[in-house]
Every structure is written in C-alpha cells, then in structure tokens.
Amino acid sequence: MGIYRELGRNPGVFRVLISQLTARFPFGMLSIVLLLHVQLAYGDYTSAGVVLAAQSIGQAVSGPVSSRLMGRLGMGPVLASTTFLCALLLIVIAFVHLPLTITAGIAFCVGITTPPVTPAVRTLYPKLVPGNQLAGLFSLDAAAQEIIWVLGPVVAVFVSSQFGTAIGLCVAAAFMMLGGAWFILSPSVGAVKIPRASRGIGAILRRPTVVIATVVGFFFVSSFAAIEAGIVAAFTPAGDDAGHGSMESGIVLALFAGGSLVGGLLLGHRTLRPWSMLLRITGVLAGTLLCLVSLNIWWLGAVLFLGGLGTAPTFAAMSSIVSSTVKFSETAEAYGWVGTGQLVGVATGSALAGIAIDAAGAHGAILVSAALLLVCAIVAASCMRWLPDLKGRHIEPLPETGTLNIPLP
C-alpha cells in the first residue's frame, strides 16, 4: 500500500485523478437513467434499448476520432466543446418529449459528443509519475473507475426513484459540466501536449494488445451494465409503472462497488503476467453465476462483493497492457478505441438486458451478464500469447524512434 503514498508526492496527481473521476462519473449513471427514463416515456424496455443502441453507435464513431483530434487541436478545446454539447443534449432528452426516432437521433448525438476524458487522462498519467509508479496509478484509477461504473448506477437509481428520471439526467449533466471544467483547468492538462501521430487513424489497431484491450473491455463492461439492469429489475415492485428501482438495488450495487474498490487497492498494482487478466475475469464470472442461486438482497450483495474483487484489477490490467505496448503519440487514440469499447459495452449490455428483462425478468439479465463474461474470459484465454509479461519491468510507452544499426566499413 506504500505505492499510494508515493503517488501523493507527485504534484497534481490527485487533482487530476479526482477531477477526471468527477467528469467521467455521468457515464456510470447514463445507462440506467436513460433506461428508466425512456421506459417511463414510451412504456417498454425495448424502446429504451433502441435509444441506448443509438447512443452506443455515436460513441463508437466519436471515441477514436475525438481522441485523435486532441493531438491536432489540444486537449482543452476538444474536451470543452464536447462536454458542453453533450450536457445540453442530455437536458433536451430530460424535458422534451419527442417521437422515439427523434429521441434516438438525439441519443446518437449524445454519443458523438461524449467527452474523451478517459483517453486524455490515460495519456497524462505517464507524464505525471515515474515508470515504477505507473502500475499503482493505473490501479488507483481502476478503483476510481469502478466508482463510475458500479456506484454511478446507485446514484442514478436513488435520484431517479426519489426525484424522477428527468432530474437524474440533469444530475448527470451537472457532474459532466462541473467535473469537466475542473479537469480541463488542471495545470497538467495545459502542460502536456500530445504529438501528432505519424500514422493514419485506425493504424494503431494493428497492435494486437490494443485490439485485445478493446474487445475485452467491451464484453467486460457490457456484463456490468446487464447485471445492473437486472438488479434494478429484481427489486422493482410489480406494477410500478414509473420503472423506478428501489433502494434495495442501490445497496446491492454499492456492495459490488465496495468489492471492486477493495480488489483494486489490494490487487490491481500487482505485476501483470500474461495469465493475470484471465484469472481476474474468472473471479468476476464466478460471482455473477452465483447470483442465479437467489435474488435475496444479502445473497446478491455477498456474491457480488466477492466477484467485484476482480473488477478493478481487470481494468488496471487493460491500462497497463496498452501503456506498455504503444508509443506516446499513439496513446490517446489507443485509449480512445479502448474507451469506445467500454462505453459501447455499457449501452449494449443495457439494451440486451432490457430485452431479456421483458422476456424472462431479472434472471434473464443476469444470464446475459454471465454469458458476456464467459465470452470475455474466452477472449482473454485465447490471446495470452500476445499479452506482455511485465515482471521486472516498468510500465512506460514505447519510444517514438527506434535504434538504427549502421554497419561500419
């Protein structure tokens, strides 16, 4: 645990960490709030799935493109413009009732304007701490990210159940604006310049590690979105036309978040071996499968806490894999693809869960989550030969230039 004390001695690290967490927090709320808001407005979960799918398509388009633009226009201008537009569109969805096709179009624009905070901060980290502390920073960031993906829905359920889904969307927009401004105004954001990548957009996908992290991240996060929707459905009383979850679901999801935080702090900074990611994913899968035994609140909380122990360490592994295998000039775009995979995973998992809930109730969503995690584990197992072995190595980007050996006459 001493690694975290060492991190605090680097100027600006905790400000960047907390501010980017605040700016990214709405992304953990949006899948549940939109699911509940659209279900209330149009009367079924399938309509909510359509809106979430439209948002995911927009995010798929925007992630690598907006990340690439940061190398051309700078982090500040790109982050500021996307943050403002995305928050404004969320408020429109909250208060203007429109035909489903138009709402889906606005949701697509929400995806297009999603601020590229994740690739920005992951690009900053290697410049804030020395290489021997980077694994610890990724671990701490992964634990914080779990607050976003797991605790975010708790806030979403609480606000939506107590004050309505429109207010839930406004709270998400407020987090986005305030956190985004705090992060953008951090001195580190203005000091670090991302050099222009020498290769065209998409060329980074020739690196197997970037593709692996993107695909694993997609299935991993989509499984969380599915089980979160299932937990909300499990504790939503029959005949509740508002579609609001109950506080019981918030308790279960908070325990899930607690397990992830503990796992991230205790395990996430450990040396990454090629098999480490598979082992961590398997632990989460075991906890998810045990949810099928009973929908009792304390049983679900206990097994998800245990499963959550592998969650943040898996995210830390993804970050370490990318940072240790790409050049600094390509880091932003690489994390853009990884972030796109995760954000699309949130929307996709929620959409699939919505359909499963309509067909089979809460158990259907949990089965969807387990199936997605199983695919995630299969991908991690089949790709181990491409994953780096970081035992005895520092995590740092590859050099921009290589050594050219010129034979002597």
PDB file of N, CA and C in Angstrom, residues 102-179:
ATOM      1  N   ILE A 102     -36.820  10.502 -33.104  1.00  0.00           N
ATOM      2  CA  ILE A 102     -36.084  11.749 -32.861  1.00  0.00           C
ATOM      3  C   ILE A 102     -35.273  11.640 -31.580  1.00  0.00           C
ATOM      4  N   THR A 103     -35.862  11.043 -30.544  1.00  0.00           N
ATOM      5  CA  THR A 103     -35.121  10.845 -29.295  1.00  0.00           C
ATOM      6  C   THR A 103     -33.894   9.975 -29.532  1.00  0.00           C
ATOM      7  N   ALA A 104     -34.051   8.935 -30.362  1.00  0.00           N
ATOM      8  CA  ALA A 104     -32.905   8.084 -30.694  1.00  0.00           C
ATOM      9  C   ALA A 104     -31.834   8.880 -31.436  1.00  0.00           C
ATOM     10  N   GLY A 105     -32.256   9.798 -32.319  1.00  0.00           N
ATOM     11  CA  GLY A 105     -31.302  10.650 -33.024  1.00  0.00           C
ATOM     12  C   GLY A 105     -30.538  11.558 -32.074  1.00  0.00           C
ATOM     13  N   ILE A 106     -31.244  12.107 -31.074  1.00  0.00           N
ATOM     14  CA  ILE A 106     -30.564  12.940 -30.084  1.00  0.00           C
ATOM     15  C   ILE A 106     -29.591  12.099 -29.262  1.00  0.00           C
ATOM     16  N   ALA A 107     -29.999  10.869 -28.932  1.00  0.00           N
ATOM     17  CA  ALA A 107     -29.111   9.979 -28.190  1.00  0.00           C
ATOM     18  C   ALA A 107     -27.855   9.667 -29.006  1.00  0.00           C
ATOM     19  N   PHE A 108     -28.015   9.525 -30.314  1.00  0.00           N
ATOM     20  CA  PHE A 108     -26.845   9.330 -31.182  1.00  0.00           C
ATOM     21  C   PHE A 108     -25.899  10.528 -31.068  1.00  0.00           C
ATOM     22  N   CYS A 109     -26.444  11.718 -31.045  1.00  0.00           N
ATOM     23  CA  CYS A 109     -25.619  12.927 -30.902  1.00  0.00           C
ATOM     24  C   CYS A 109     -24.956  12.992 -29.528  1.00  0.00           C
ATOM     25  N   VAL A 110     -25.650  12.474 -28.493  1.00  0.00           N
ATOM     26  CA  VAL A 110     -25.022  12.374 -27.176  1.00  0.00           C
ATOM     27  C   VAL A 110     -23.769  11.514 -27.266  1.00  0.00           C
ATOM     28  N   GLY A 111     -23.878  10.406 -27.987  1.00  0.00           N
ATOM     29  CA  GLY A 111     -22.712   9.543 -28.176  1.00  0.00           C
ATOM     30  C   GLY A 111     -21.603  10.227 -28.954  1.00  0.00           C
ATOM     31  N   ILE A 112     -21.967  10.944 -30.013  1.00  0.00           N
ATOM     32  CA  ILE A 112     -20.972  11.635 -30.839  1.00  0.00           C
ATOM     33  C   ILE A 112     -20.192  12.664 -30.026  1.00  0.00           C
ATOM     34  N   THR A 113     -20.881  13.358 -29.110  1.00  0.00           N
ATOM     35  CA  THR A 113     -20.250  14.436 -28.346  1.00  0.00           C
ATOM     36  C   THR A 113     -19.727  13.982 -26.988  1.00  0.00           C
ATOM     37  N   THR A 114     -19.647  12.684 -26.762  1.00  0.00           N
ATOM     38  CA  THR A 114     -19.111  12.191 -25.489  1.00  0.00           C
ATOM     39  C   THR A 114     -17.681  12.707 -25.279  1.00  0.00           C
ATOM     40  N   PRO A 115     -17.398  13.424 -24.190  1.00  0.00           N
ATOM     41  CA  PRO A 115     -16.058  13.983 -23.982  1.00  0.00           C
ATOM     42  C   PRO A 115     -15.004  12.869 -23.846  1.00  0.00           C
ATOM     43  N   PRO A 116     -13.876  12.992 -24.529  1.00  0.00           N
ATOM     44  CA  PRO A 116     -12.832  11.950 -24.464  1.00  0.00           C
ATOM     45  C   PRO A 116     -11.953  12.087 -23.222  1.00  0.00           C
ATOM     46  N   VAL A 117     -12.586  12.086 -22.056  1.00  0.00           N
ATOM     47  CA  VAL A 117     -11.841  12.262 -20.806  1.00  0.00           C
ATOM     48  C   VAL A 117     -10.931  11.064 -20.539  1.00  0.00           C
ATOM     49  N   THR A 118     -11.437   9.865 -20.796  1.00  0.00           N
ATOM     50  CA  THR A 118     -10.653   8.663 -20.492  1.00  0.00           C
ATOM     51  C   THR A 118      -9.330   8.615 -21.263  1.00  0.00           C
ATOM     52  N   PRO A 119      -9.327   8.747 -22.594  1.00  0.00           N
ATOM     53  CA  PRO A 119      -8.034   8.743 -23.290  1.00  0.00           C
ATOM     54  C   PRO A 119      -7.152   9.920 -22.896  1.00  0.00           C
ATOM     55  N   ALA A 120      -7.771  11.058 -22.551  1.00  0.00           N
ATOM     56  CA  ALA A 120      -6.967  12.214 -22.147  1.00  0.00           C
ATOM     57  C   ALA A 120      -6.206  11.927 -20.865  1.00  0.00           C
ATOM     58  N   VAL A 121      -6.905  11.390 -19.864  1.00  0.00           N
ATOM     59  CA  VAL A 121      -6.233  11.180 -18.579  1.00  0.00           C
ATOM     60  C   VAL A 121      -5.250  10.020 -18.644  1.00  0.00           C
ATOM     61  N   ARG A 122      -5.577   8.973 -19.403  1.00  0.00           N
ATOM     62  CA  ARG A 122      -4.632   7.868 -19.512  1.00  0.00           C
ATOM     63  C   ARG A 122      -3.370   8.292 -20.260  1.00  0.00           C
ATOM     64  N   THR A 123      -3.501   9.270 -21.141  1.00  0.00           N
ATOM     65  CA  THR A 123      -2.332   9.814 -21.833  1.00  0.00           C
ATOM     66  C   THR A 123      -1.488  10.668 -20.888  1.00  0.00           C
ATOM     67  N   LEU A 124      -2.147  11.351 -19.947  1.00  0.00           N
ATOM     68  CA  LEU A 124      -1.431  12.192 -18.994  1.00  0.00           C
ATOM     69  C   LEU A 124      -0.614  11.388 -17.985  1.00  0.00           C
ATOM     70  N   TYR A 125      -1.122  10.256 -17.555  1.00  0.00           N
ATOM     71  CA  TYR A 125      -0.524   9.539 -16.434  1.00  0.00           C
ATOM     72  C   TYR A 125       0.977   9.265 -16.587  1.00  0.00           C
ATOM     73  N   PRO A 126       1.445   8.784 -17.753  1.00  0.00           N
ATOM     74  CA  PRO A 126       2.899   8.531 -17.855  1.00  0.00           C
ATOM     75  C   PRO A 126       3.755   9.782 -17.701  1.00  0.00           C
ATOM     76  N   LYS A 127       3.144  10.965 -17.866  1.00  0.00           N
ATOM     77  CA  LYS A 127       3.890  12.216 -17.706  1.00  0.00           C
ATOM     78  C   LYS A 127       3.818  12.751 -16.277  1.00  0.00           C
ATOM     79  N   LEU A 128       2.971  12.156 -15.437  1.00  0.00           N
ATOM     80  CA  LEU A 128       2.799  12.650 -14.073  1.00  0.00           C
ATOM     81  C   LEU A 128       3.631  11.892 -13.057  1.00  0.00           C
ATOM     82  N   VAL A 129       3.928  10.623 -13.335  1.00  0.00           N
ATOM     83  CA  VAL A 129       4.664   9.796 -12.365  1.00  0.00           C
ATOM     84  C   VAL A 129       5.759   9.025 -13.079  1.00  0.00           C
ATOM     85  N   PRO A 130       6.802   8.593 -12.343  1.00  0.00           N
ATOM     86  CA  PRO A 130       7.833   7.759 -12.961  1.00  0.00           C
ATOM     87  C   PRO A 130       7.289   6.376 -13.296  1.00  0.00           C
ATOM     88  N   GLY A 131       8.006   5.667 -14.161  1.00  0.00           N
ATOM     89  CA  GLY A 131       7.535   4.386 -14.657  1.00  0.00           C
ATOM     90  C   GLY A 131       7.293   3.346 -13.587  1.00  0.00           C
ATOM     91  N   ASN A 132       8.072   3.396 -12.491  1.00  0.00           N
ATOM     92  CA  ASN A 132       7.904   2.382 -11.447  1.00  0.00           C
ATOM     93  C   ASN A 132       6.670   2.617 -10.585  1.00  0.00           C
ATOM     94  N   GLN A 133       5.999   3.781 -10.758  1.00  0.00           N
ATOM     95  CA  GLN A 133       4.776   4.074 -10.020  1.00  0.00           C
ATOM     96  C   GLN A 133       3.525   4.016 -10.896  1.00  0.00           C
ATOM     97  N   LEU A 134       3.721   3.781 -12.180  1.00  0.00           N
ATOM     98  CA  LEU A 134       2.590   3.858 -13.105  1.00  0.00           C
ATOM     99  C   LEU A 134       1.571   2.741 -12.864  1.00  0.00           C
ATOM    100  N   ALA A 135       2.050   1.549 -12.493  1.00  0.00           N
ATOM    101  CA  ALA A 135       1.111   0.454 -12.211  1.00  0.00           C
ATOM    102  C   ALA A 135       0.213   0.806 -11.034  1.00  0.00           C
ATOM    103  N   GLY A 136       0.782   1.446 -10.008  1.00  0.00           N
ATOM    104  CA  GLY A 136      -0.012   1.864  -8.866  1.00  0.00           C
ATOM    105  C   GLY A 136      -1.035   2.918  -9.234  1.00  0.00           C
ATOM    106  N   LEU A 137      -0.655   3.848 -10.116  1.00  0.00           N
ATOM    107  CA  LEU A 137      -1.591   4.879 -10.541  1.00  0.00           C
ATOM    108  C   LEU A 137      -2.709   4.281 -11.377  1.00  0.00           C
ATOM    109  N   PHE A 138      -2.385   3.357 -12.273  1.00  0.00           N
ATOM    110  CA  PHE A 138      -3.427   2.673 -13.037  1.00  0.00           C
ATOM    111  C   PHE A 138      -4.361   1.899 -12.113  1.00  0.00           C
ATOM    112  N   SER A 139      -3.809   1.294 -11.077  1.00  0.00           N
ATOM    113  CA  SER A 139      -4.626   0.555 -10.118  1.00  0.00           C
ATOM    114  C   SER A 139      -5.582   1.486  -9.389  1.00  0.00           C
ATOM    115  N   LEU A 140      -5.067   2.620  -8.934  1.00  0.00           N
ATOM    116  CA  LEU A 140      -5.908   3.590  -8.239  1.00  0.00           C
ATOM    117  C   LEU A 140      -6.978   4.142  -9.178  1.00  0.00           C
ATOM    118  N   ASP A 141      -6.590   4.387 -10.421  1.00  0.00           N
ATOM    119  CA  ASP A 141      -7.549   4.866 -11.413  1.00  0.00           C
ATOM    120  C   ASP A 141      -8.622   3.813 -11.675  1.00  0.00           C
ATOM    121  N   ALA A 142      -8.225   2.548 -11.720  1.00  0.00           N
ATOM    122  CA  ALA A 142      -9.193   1.480 -11.957  1.00  0.00           C
ATOM    123  C   ALA A 142     -10.190   1.379 -10.810  1.00  0.00           C
ATOM    124  N   ALA A 143      -9.702   1.542  -9.574  1.00  0.00           N
ATOM    125  CA  ALA A 143     -10.615   1.539  -8.436  1.00  0.00           C
ATOM    126  C   ALA A 143     -11.583   2.712  -8.531  1.00  0.00           C
ATOM    127  N   ALA A 144     -11.050   3.873  -8.932  1.00  0.00           N
ATOM    128  CA  ALA A 144     -11.909   5.047  -9.107  1.00  0.00           C
ATOM    129  C   ALA A 144     -12.911   4.826 -10.235  1.00  0.00           C
ATOM    130  N   GLN A 145     -12.465   4.166 -11.305  1.00  0.00           N
ATOM    131  CA  GLN A 145     -13.356   3.892 -12.428  1.00  0.00           C
ATOM    132  C   GLN A 145     -14.517   3.006 -11.997  1.00  0.00           C
ATOM    133  N   GLU A 146     -14.266   2.130 -11.033  1.00  0.00           N
ATOM    134  CA  GLU A 146     -15.355   1.294 -10.550  1.00  0.00           C
ATOM    135  C   GLU A 146     -16.396   2.091  -9.795  1.00  0.00           C
ATOM    136  N   ILE A 147     -15.987   3.211  -9.193  1.00  0.00           N
ATOM    137  CA  ILE A 147     -16.977   4.116  -8.613  1.00  0.00           C
ATOM    138  C   ILE A 147     -17.905   4.601  -9.719  1.00  0.00           C
ATOM    139  N   ILE A 148     -17.331   4.859 -10.893  1.00  0.00           N
ATOM    140  CA  ILE A 148     -18.130   5.320 -12.030  1.00  0.00           C
ATOM    141  C   ILE A 148     -19.097   4.242 -12.487  1.00  0.00           C
ATOM    142  N   TRP A 149     -18.574   3.045 -12.796  1.00  0.00           N
ATOM    143  CA  TRP A 149     -19.386   2.023 -13.449  1.00  0.00           C
ATOM    144  C   TRP A 149     -20.325   1.301 -12.500  1.00  0.00           C
ATOM    145  N   VAL A 150     -19.961   1.236 -11.219  1.00  0.00           N
ATOM    146  CA  VAL A 150     -20.790   0.474 -10.290  1.00  0.00           C
ATOM    147  C   VAL A 150     -21.529   1.387  -9.309  1.00  0.00           C
ATOM    148  N   LEU A 151     -20.856   2.375  -8.734  1.00  0.00           N
ATOM    149  CA  LEU A 151     -21.529   3.273  -7.814  1.00  0.00           C
ATOM    150  C   LEU A 151     -22.383   4.296  -8.562  1.00  0.00           C
ATOM    151  N   GLY A 152     -22.009   4.613  -9.819  1.00  0.00           N
ATOM    152  CA  GLY A 152     -22.814   5.539 -10.614  1.00  0.00           C
ATOM    153  C   GLY A 152     -24.268   5.121 -10.719  1.00  0.00           C
ATOM    154  N   PRO A 153     -24.544   3.845 -11.045  1.00  0.00           N
ATOM    155  CA  PRO A 153     -25.943   3.408 -11.082  1.00  0.00           C
ATOM    156  C   PRO A 153     -26.655   3.514  -9.744  1.00  0.00           C
ATOM    157  N   VAL A 154     -25.910   3.407  -8.618  1.00  0.00           N
ATOM    158  CA  VAL A 154     -26.534   3.581  -7.312  1.00  0.00           C
ATOM    159  C   VAL A 154     -27.097   4.993  -7.194  1.00  0.00           C
ATOM    160  N   VAL A 155     -26.281   5.977  -7.576  1.00  0.00           N
ATOM    161  CA  VAL A 155     -26.729   7.365  -7.554  1.00  0.00           C
ATOM    162  C   VAL A 155     -27.885   7.553  -8.529  1.00  0.00           C
ATOM    163  N   ALA A 156     -27.782   6.924  -9.704  1.00  0.00           N
ATOM    164  CA  ALA A 156     -28.839   7.045 -10.708  1.00  0.00           C
ATOM    165  C   ALA A 156     -30.164   6.501 -10.186  1.00  0.00           C
ATOM    166  N   VAL A 157     -30.120   5.327  -9.554  1.00  0.00           N
ATOM    167  CA  VAL A 157     -31.343   4.724  -9.024  1.00  0.00           C
ATOM    168  C   VAL A 157     -31.924   5.576  -7.901  1.00  0.00           C
ATOM    169  N   PHE A 158     -31.059   6.069  -7.003  1.00  0.00           N
ATOM    170  CA  PHE A 158     -31.547   6.870  -5.882  1.00  0.00           C
ATOM    171  C   PHE A 158     -32.220   8.156  -6.368  1.00  0.00           C
ATOM    172  N   VAL A 159     -31.516   8.908  -7.217  1.00  0.00           N
ATOM    173  CA  VAL A 159     -32.063  10.181  -7.689  1.00  0.00           C
ATOM    174  C   VAL A 159     -33.337   9.956  -8.499  1.00  0.00           C
ATOM    175  N   SER A 160     -33.334   8.950  -9.387  1.00  0.00           N
ATOM    176  CA  SER A 160     -34.494   8.697 -10.236  1.00  0.00           C
ATOM    177  C   SER A 160     -35.700   8.234  -9.427  1.00  0.00           C
ATOM    178  N   SER A 161     -35.457   7.419  -8.393  1.00  0.00           N
ATOM    179  CA  SER A 161     -36.572   6.919  -7.591  1.00  0.00           C
ATOM    180  C   SER A 161     -37.137   7.982  -6.667  1.00  0.00           C
ATOM    181  N   GLN A 162     -36.284   8.899  -6.234  1.00  0.00           N
ATOM    182  CA  GLN A 162     -36.739   9.918  -5.295  1.00  0.00           C
ATOM    183  C   GLN A 162     -37.238  11.190  -5.979  1.00  0.00           C
ATOM    184  N   PHE A 163     -36.645  11.554  -7.103  1.00  0.00           N
ATOM    185  CA  PHE A 163     -36.949  12.851  -7.713  1.00  0.00           C
ATOM    186  C   PHE A 163     -37.392  12.760  -9.172  1.00  0.00           C
ATOM    187  N   GLY A 164     -37.290  11.576  -9.781  1.00  0.00           N
ATOM    188  CA  GLY A 164     -37.694  11.417 -11.173  1.00  0.00           C
ATOM    189  C   GLY A 164     -36.500  11.267 -12.108  1.00  0.00           C
ATOM    190  N   THR A 165     -36.745  10.634 -13.237  1.00  0.00           N
ATOM    191  CA  THR A 165     -35.652  10.362 -14.176  1.00  0.00           C
ATOM    192  C   THR A 165     -35.147  11.615 -14.875  1.00  0.00           C
ATOM    193  N   ALA A 166     -36.011  12.631 -15.059  1.00  0.00           N
ATOM    194  CA  ALA A 166     -35.553  13.876 -15.683  1.00  0.00           C
ATOM    195  C   ALA A 166     -34.497  14.551 -14.812  1.00  0.00           C
ATOM    196  N   ILE A 167     -34.735  14.548 -13.501  1.00  0.00           N
ATOM    197  CA  ILE A 167     -33.749  15.120 -12.581  1.00  0.00           C
ATOM    198  C   ILE A 167     -32.473  14.270 -12.605  1.00  0.00           C
ATOM    199  N   GLY A 168     -32.630  12.956 -12.753  1.00  0.00           N
ATOM    200  CA  GLY A 168     -31.454  12.094 -12.857  1.00  0.00           C
ATOM    201  C   GLY A 168     -30.574  12.477 -14.029  1.00  0.00           C
ATOM    202  N   LEU A 169     -31.182  12.767 -15.187  1.00  0.00           N
ATOM    203  CA  LEU A 169     -30.415  13.199 -16.350  1.00  0.00           C
ATOM    204  C   LEU A 169     -29.746  14.550 -16.103  1.00  0.00           C
ATOM    205  N   CYS A 170     -30.434  15.431 -15.389  1.00  0.00           N
ATOM    206  CA  CYS A 170     -29.845  16.743 -15.090  1.00  0.00           C
ATOM    207  C   CYS A 170     -28.659  16.612 -14.141  1.00  0.00           C
ATOM    208  N   VAL A 171     -28.763  15.708 -13.185  1.00  0.00           N
ATOM    209  CA  VAL A 171     -27.637  15.480 -12.275  1.00  0.00           C
ATOM    210  C   VAL A 171     -26.426  14.959 -13.053  1.00  0.00           C
ATOM    211  N   ALA A 172     -26.676  14.062 -13.998  1.00  0.00           N
ATOM    212  CA  ALA A 172     -25.582  13.558 -14.836  1.00  0.00           C
ATOM    213  C   ALA A 172     -24.941  14.695 -15.630  1.00  0.00           C
ATOM    214  N   ALA A 173     -25.773  15.579 -16.193  1.00  0.00           N
ATOM    215  CA  ALA A 173     -25.255  16.716 -16.958  1.00  0.00           C
ATOM    216  C   ALA A 173     -24.451  17.654 -16.068  1.00  0.00           C
ATOM    217  N   ALA A 174     -24.900  17.848 -14.818  1.00  0.00           N
ATOM    218  CA  ALA A 174     -24.180  18.733 -13.898  1.00  0.00           C
ATOM    219  C   ALA A 174     -22.808  18.164 -13.547  1.00  0.00           C
ATOM    220  N   PHE A 175     -22.748  16.859 -13.260  1.00  0.00           N
ATOM    221  CA  PHE A 175     -21.454  16.216 -13.000  1.00  0.00           C
ATOM    222  C   PHE A 175     -20.529  16.397 -14.199  1.00  0.00           C
ATOM    223  N   MET A 176     -21.081  16.244 -15.398  1.00  0.00           N
ATOM    224  CA  MET A 176     -20.277  16.347 -16.609  1.00  0.00           C
ATOM    225  C   MET A 176     -19.678  17.741 -16.757  1.00  0.00           C
ATOM    226  N   MET A 177     -20.491  18.774 -16.541  1.00  0.00           N
ATOM    227  CA  MET A 177     -20.027  20.144 -16.715  1.00  0.00           C
ATOM    228  C   MET A 177     -19.022  20.543 -15.636  1.00  0.00           C
ATOM    229  N   LEU A 178     -19.365  20.294 -14.370  1.00  0.00           N
ATOM    230  CA  LEU A 178     -18.504  20.731 -13.274  1.00  0.00           C
ATOM    231  C   LEU A 178     -17.197  19.937 -13.253  1.00  0.00           C
ATOM    232  N   GLY A 179     -17.311  18.611 -13.390  1.00  0.00           N
ATOM    233  CA  GLY A 179     -16.108  17.802 -13.410  1.00  0.00           C
ATOM    234  C   GLY A 179     -15.238  18.088 -14.619  1.00  0.00           C
TER     235      GLY A 179
END
